[in-house]
Amino acid sequence: VITGYDNLLNRWLNFSFCDNSIYYKVGSIDLKFDIDRNVIVKNTKEAGDIWNRLIGRNLFIYDENADLEINLVYDQRQSVLTEISQKKSDIDRKKDNLVLSVEEFEQKRRALEVKLDELNQEIEYWNQEGGAPKDEYEKLINKQDALRDEIADINSMAEKLNRTSEKINDDIDYVNKKVEKFNNLLSVLPEEGVYMAGPHKIEIYIYDNSQSFTHTVAHELGHALGLGHVDVEDSIM
């Protein structure tokens, strides 16, 4: 996105790809982004290098004394996006833990089934023999009691797994609602970044990941060159 067209027109009319380099720097970063400045500087340099590789020379040069500032401005879009990202990470962690718990549950269930089969075989044997001696009978009763306790434990474990699964589904529903809210915000404020020709600065409003941020900065640097939007898939502009 670009604003300040009169000022931009003058910049474009007096600009030559061959004779001029644009010096730029990272300016202010709202602390609520909670991102290391070194990461932002690295991503920003990568954005300039995209153009440098395309043009074949140092068209964009990073310089801490440059006039063109790239600022990260925090607003509701980033707030919702951060919440979505954090919740997704929490969901992924819960899913990983659930997978491990299910594996443990299945191991215990299979072991319990083996014990139940063995006990039933013993009971069937003594029934065919007309009944078990007193000491064997007591052993069978003790095994039954122990297996009842194991069955109660595994049933309790199954209920806990079900509750965890339901909680994860609730979290997913919550994230989906937040995504819908984020999309609604984008329909009102669609710009991830904007180049302001008058003050000659770039504001970036969203940091999702390094790749998308770098692309947004490269896009806005294109506006700083005086380029407009083009309807070409995969184009920077």
Short mmCIF file of C-alpha atoms in Angstrom, two decimals:
data_model
loop_
_atom_site.label_atom_id
_atom_site.label_comp_id
_atom_site.label_asym_id
_atom_site.label_seq_id
_atom_site.Cartn_x
_atom_site.Cartn_y
_atom_site.Cartn_z
CA VAL A 1 0.00 0.00 0.00
CA ILE A 2 1.28 3.48 -0.78
CA THR A 3 0.22 6.98 0.26
CA GLY A 4 1.43 10.49 -0.62
CA TYR A 5 1.23 10.32 -4.40
CA ASP A 6 2.45 13.84 -5.25
CA ASN A 7 5.66 13.37 -3.30
CA LEU A 8 6.06 9.92 -4.81
CA LEU A 9 5.68 11.23 -8.35
CA ASN A 10 8.60 13.59 -7.82
CA ARG A 11 10.71 10.75 -6.42
CA TRP A 12 9.85 8.54 -9.41
CA LEU A 13 10.53 11.20 -12.06
CA ASN A 14 13.94 11.83 -10.59
CA PHE A 15 14.81 8.19 -9.97
CA SER A 16 17.18 6.05 -11.98
CA PHE A 17 17.72 2.38 -11.23
CA CYS A 18 21.27 2.73 -12.52
CA ASP A 19 22.38 5.82 -10.65
CA ASN A 20 20.59 5.75 -7.31
CA SER A 21 20.59 3.46 -4.31
CA ILE A 22 18.04 3.70 -1.53
CA TYR A 23 19.33 3.60 2.01
CA TYR A 24 16.98 2.26 4.64
CA LYS A 25 16.91 1.08 8.24
CA VAL A 26 14.70 -0.43 10.94
CA GLY A 27 13.22 2.35 13.05
CA SER A 28 10.87 1.78 15.96
CA ILE A 29 9.50 -1.62 16.96
CA ASP A 30 6.54 -1.69 19.32
CA LEU A 31 7.58 -3.77 22.34
CA LYS A 32 4.26 -5.64 22.21
CA PHE A 33 5.53 -7.50 19.13
CA ASP A 34 7.98 -9.23 21.48
CA ILE A 35 10.45 -9.86 18.65
CA ASP A 36 14.22 -9.54 18.83
CA ARG A 37 15.32 -6.43 16.94
CA ASN A 38 18.18 -8.41 15.39
CA VAL A 39 15.61 -10.72 13.78
CA ILE A 40 13.74 -7.77 12.31
CA VAL A 41 16.95 -6.24 10.99
CA LYS A 42 17.94 -9.58 9.44
CA ASN A 43 14.54 -10.01 7.77
CA THR A 44 14.61 -6.42 6.54
CA LYS A 45 18.06 -6.85 4.98
CA GLU A 46 16.78 -10.02 3.28
CA ALA A 47 13.89 -7.98 1.83
CA GLY A 48 16.34 -5.49 0.31
CA ASP A 49 18.49 -8.32 -1.03
CA ILE A 50 15.49 -9.69 -2.95
CA TRP A 51 15.54 -6.51 -5.05
CA ASN A 52 19.33 -6.42 -5.21
CA ARG A 53 19.42 -9.90 -6.71
CA LEU A 54 16.70 -9.01 -9.22
CA ILE A 55 18.41 -5.79 -10.32
CA GLY A 56 21.91 -7.20 -10.12
CA ARG A 57 23.36 -4.51 -7.87
CA ASN A 58 22.96 -2.93 -4.43
CA LEU A 59 19.76 -1.04 -5.11
CA PHE A 60 18.76 -1.16 -1.43
CA ILE A 61 21.47 -0.62 1.18
CA TYR A 62 20.86 -1.06 4.89
CA ASP A 63 22.27 1.88 6.85
CA GLU A 64 21.46 2.83 10.46
CA ASN A 65 21.81 6.51 9.43
CA ALA A 66 19.30 6.23 6.56
CA ASP A 67 16.26 8.47 6.25
CA LEU A 68 13.87 5.73 5.13
CA GLU A 69 12.65 4.02 8.30
CA ILE A 70 10.77 0.76 8.58
CA ASN A 71 8.65 0.81 11.73
CA LEU A 72 6.60 -1.98 13.29
CA VAL A 73 3.28 -0.58 14.50
CA TYR A 74 1.21 -2.80 16.78
CA ASP A 75 -2.58 -2.82 16.46
CA GLN A 76 -5.56 -5.14 17.01
CA ARG A 77 -4.68 -7.29 14.00
CA GLN A 78 -1.33 -8.29 15.46
CA SER A 79 -2.92 -8.74 18.88
CA VAL A 80 -5.43 -11.26 17.49
CA LEU A 81 -2.78 -12.91 15.29
CA THR A 82 -0.46 -13.37 18.29
CA GLU A 83 -3.28 -14.91 20.30
CA ILE A 84 -4.05 -17.30 17.43
CA SER A 85 -0.39 -18.30 17.14
CA GLN A 86 -0.02 -18.90 20.86
CA LYS A 87 -3.24 -20.89 21.04
CA LYS A 88 -2.21 -23.03 18.05
CA SER A 89 1.11 -23.79 19.75
CA ASP A 90 -0.78 -24.76 22.91
CA ILE A 91 -3.10 -27.01 20.87
CA ASP A 92 -0.15 -28.68 19.15
CA ARG A 93 1.48 -29.35 22.53
CA LYS A 94 -1.75 -30.83 23.89
CA LYS A 95 -2.15 -32.99 20.78
CA ASP A 96 1.39 -34.34 21.16
CA ASN A 97 0.75 -35.16 24.81
CA LEU A 98 -2.58 -36.76 23.90
CA VAL A 99 -0.91 -39.02 21.33
CA LEU A 100 1.57 -40.22 23.96
CA SER A 101 -1.23 -40.77 26.48
CA VAL A 102 -3.30 -42.73 23.96
CA GLU A 103 -0.29 -44.93 23.19
CA GLU A 104 0.15 -45.61 26.92
CA PHE A 105 -3.58 -46.32 27.24
CA GLU A 106 -3.47 -48.81 24.35
CA GLN A 107 -0.49 -50.62 25.87
CA LYS A 108 -2.28 -50.97 29.20
CA ARG A 109 -5.51 -52.04 27.50
CA ARG A 110 -3.75 -54.76 25.51
CA ALA A 111 -1.92 -56.00 28.62
CA LEU A 112 -5.22 -56.07 30.53
CA GLU A 113 -6.90 -58.09 27.78
CA VAL A 114 -4.10 -60.67 27.98
CA LYS A 115 -4.56 -60.96 31.75
CA LEU A 116 -8.33 -61.32 31.38
CA ASP A 117 -7.90 -64.06 28.77
CA GLU A 118 -5.46 -65.89 31.02
CA LEU A 119 -7.83 -65.64 34.00
CA ASN A 120 -10.80 -66.88 31.94
CA GLN A 121 -8.75 -69.83 30.74
CA GLU A 122 -7.86 -70.71 34.34
CA ILE A 123 -11.49 -70.45 35.44
CA GLU A 124 -12.62 -72.58 32.50
CA TYR A 125 -9.97 -75.20 33.34
CA TRP A 126 -11.04 -75.53 36.94
CA ASN A 127 -14.69 -75.60 35.95
CA GLN A 128 -13.95 -78.55 33.69
CA GLU A 129 -12.15 -80.18 36.62
CA GLY A 130 -15.28 -79.85 38.73
CA GLY A 131 -14.06 -76.90 40.76
CA ALA A 132 -10.79 -75.45 42.04
CA PRO A 133 -9.14 -76.42 45.32
CA LYS A 134 -9.46 -73.83 48.07
CA ASP A 135 -5.98 -72.33 47.61
CA GLU A 136 -6.45 -72.09 43.81
CA TYR A 137 -9.91 -70.65 44.27
CA GLU A 138 -8.51 -67.90 46.53
CA LYS A 139 -5.82 -67.14 43.95
CA LEU A 140 -8.50 -66.74 41.29
CA ILE A 141 -10.51 -64.41 43.52
CA ASN A 142 -7.42 -62.30 44.22
CA LYS A 143 -6.65 -62.09 40.49
CA GLN A 144 -10.24 -61.01 39.79
CA ASP A 145 -10.03 -58.26 42.42
CA ALA A 146 -6.70 -57.04 41.02
CA LEU A 147 -8.11 -56.98 37.49
CA ARG A 148 -11.18 -55.07 38.66
CA ASP A 149 -8.84 -52.40 40.01
CA GLU A 150 -6.93 -52.31 36.70
CA ILE A 151 -10.21 -52.04 34.78
CA ALA A 152 -11.27 -49.13 37.01
CA ASP A 153 -7.91 -47.41 36.42
CA ILE A 154 -8.06 -47.85 32.66
CA ASN A 155 -11.67 -46.63 32.53
CA SER A 156 -10.61 -43.56 34.51
CA MET A 157 -7.75 -43.04 32.07
CA ALA A 158 -10.16 -43.32 29.11
CA GLU A 159 -12.45 -40.69 30.64
CA LYS A 160 -9.49 -38.36 31.14
CA LEU A 161 -8.44 -38.84 27.51
CA ASN A 162 -11.97 -38.05 26.37
CA ARG A 163 -12.02 -34.86 28.44
CA THR A 164 -8.64 -33.83 27.03
CA SER A 165 -9.87 -34.49 23.49
CA GLU A 166 -12.99 -32.41 24.13
CA LYS A 167 -10.84 -29.57 25.52
CA ILE A 168 -8.66 -29.64 22.41
CA ASN A 169 -11.80 -29.46 20.23
CA ASP A 170 -13.01 -26.51 22.28
CA ASP A 171 -9.63 -24.81 21.78
CA ILE A 172 -9.83 -25.44 18.04
CA ASP A 173 -13.31 -23.87 17.95
CA TYR A 174 -11.90 -20.89 19.85
CA VAL A 175 -9.05 -20.50 17.35
CA ASN A 176 -11.49 -20.73 14.43
CA LYS A 177 -13.52 -17.88 15.92
CA LYS A 178 -10.36 -15.83 16.37
CA VAL A 179 -9.35 -16.53 12.77
CA GLU A 180 -12.78 -15.32 11.67
CA LYS A 181 -12.27 -12.17 13.76
CA PHE A 182 -8.83 -11.67 12.20
CA ASN A 183 -10.25 -12.06 8.69
CA ASN A 184 -12.98 -9.54 9.52
CA LEU A 185 -10.31 -7.12 10.70
CA LEU A 186 -8.39 -7.63 7.46
CA SER A 187 -11.52 -6.84 5.47
CA VAL A 188 -11.53 -3.42 7.16
CA LEU A 189 -7.75 -2.96 7.46
CA PRO A 190 -6.26 -5.14 4.72
CA GLU A 191 -2.81 -3.53 4.64
CA GLU A 192 -0.03 -5.57 6.21
CA GLY A 193 2.22 -2.61 5.55
CA VAL A 194 2.18 0.84 3.98
CA TYR A 195 4.75 3.14 2.40
CA MET A 196 4.16 6.82 3.21
CA ALA A 197 5.81 8.95 0.57
CA GLY A 198 5.40 12.25 2.40
CA PRO A 199 7.33 11.36 5.55
CA HIS A 200 9.26 8.77 3.50
CA LYS A 201 8.72 5.86 5.88
CA ILE A 202 7.29 2.35 5.92
CA GLU A 203 4.95 1.01 8.58
CA ILE A 204 4.45 -2.72 9.02
CA TYR A 205 1.45 -3.87 11.05
CA ILE A 206 1.69 -7.67 11.01
CA TYR A 207 4.48 -10.09 11.86
CA ASP A 208 3.34 -13.68 11.37
CA ASN A 209 6.63 -15.30 10.41
CA SER A 210 9.98 -14.31 8.91
CA GLN A 211 9.05 -15.29 5.36
CA SER A 212 5.78 -13.35 5.15
CA PHE A 213 7.29 -10.36 6.96
CA THR A 214 10.26 -10.27 4.56
CA HIS A 215 7.87 -10.39 1.59
CA THR A 216 5.78 -7.53 3.02
CA VAL A 217 8.87 -5.37 3.55
CA ALA A 218 10.10 -6.16 0.02
CA HIS A 219 6.68 -5.17 -1.32
CA GLU A 220 6.74 -1.83 0.50
CA LEU A 221 10.32 -1.18 -0.63
CA GLY A 222 8.96 -1.59 -4.14
CA HIS A 223 6.52 1.22 -3.40
CA ALA A 224 9.44 3.29 -2.11
CA LEU A 225 10.96 2.82 -5.57
CA GLY A 226 7.79 4.26 -7.05
CA LEU A 227 6.33 0.98 -8.26
CA GLY A 228 2.60 0.28 -8.11
CA HIS A 229 0.69 -2.95 -7.86
CA VAL A 230 0.69 -5.46 -10.73
CA ASP A 231 -1.74 -8.30 -11.35
CA VAL A 232 0.92 -10.97 -11.76
CA GLU A 233 0.95 -14.10 -9.63
CA ASP A 234 4.05 -14.51 -7.41
CA SER A 235 5.21 -10.97 -8.21
CA ILE A 236 6.64 -8.94 -5.31
CA MET A 237 4.24 -6.17 -6.27
#
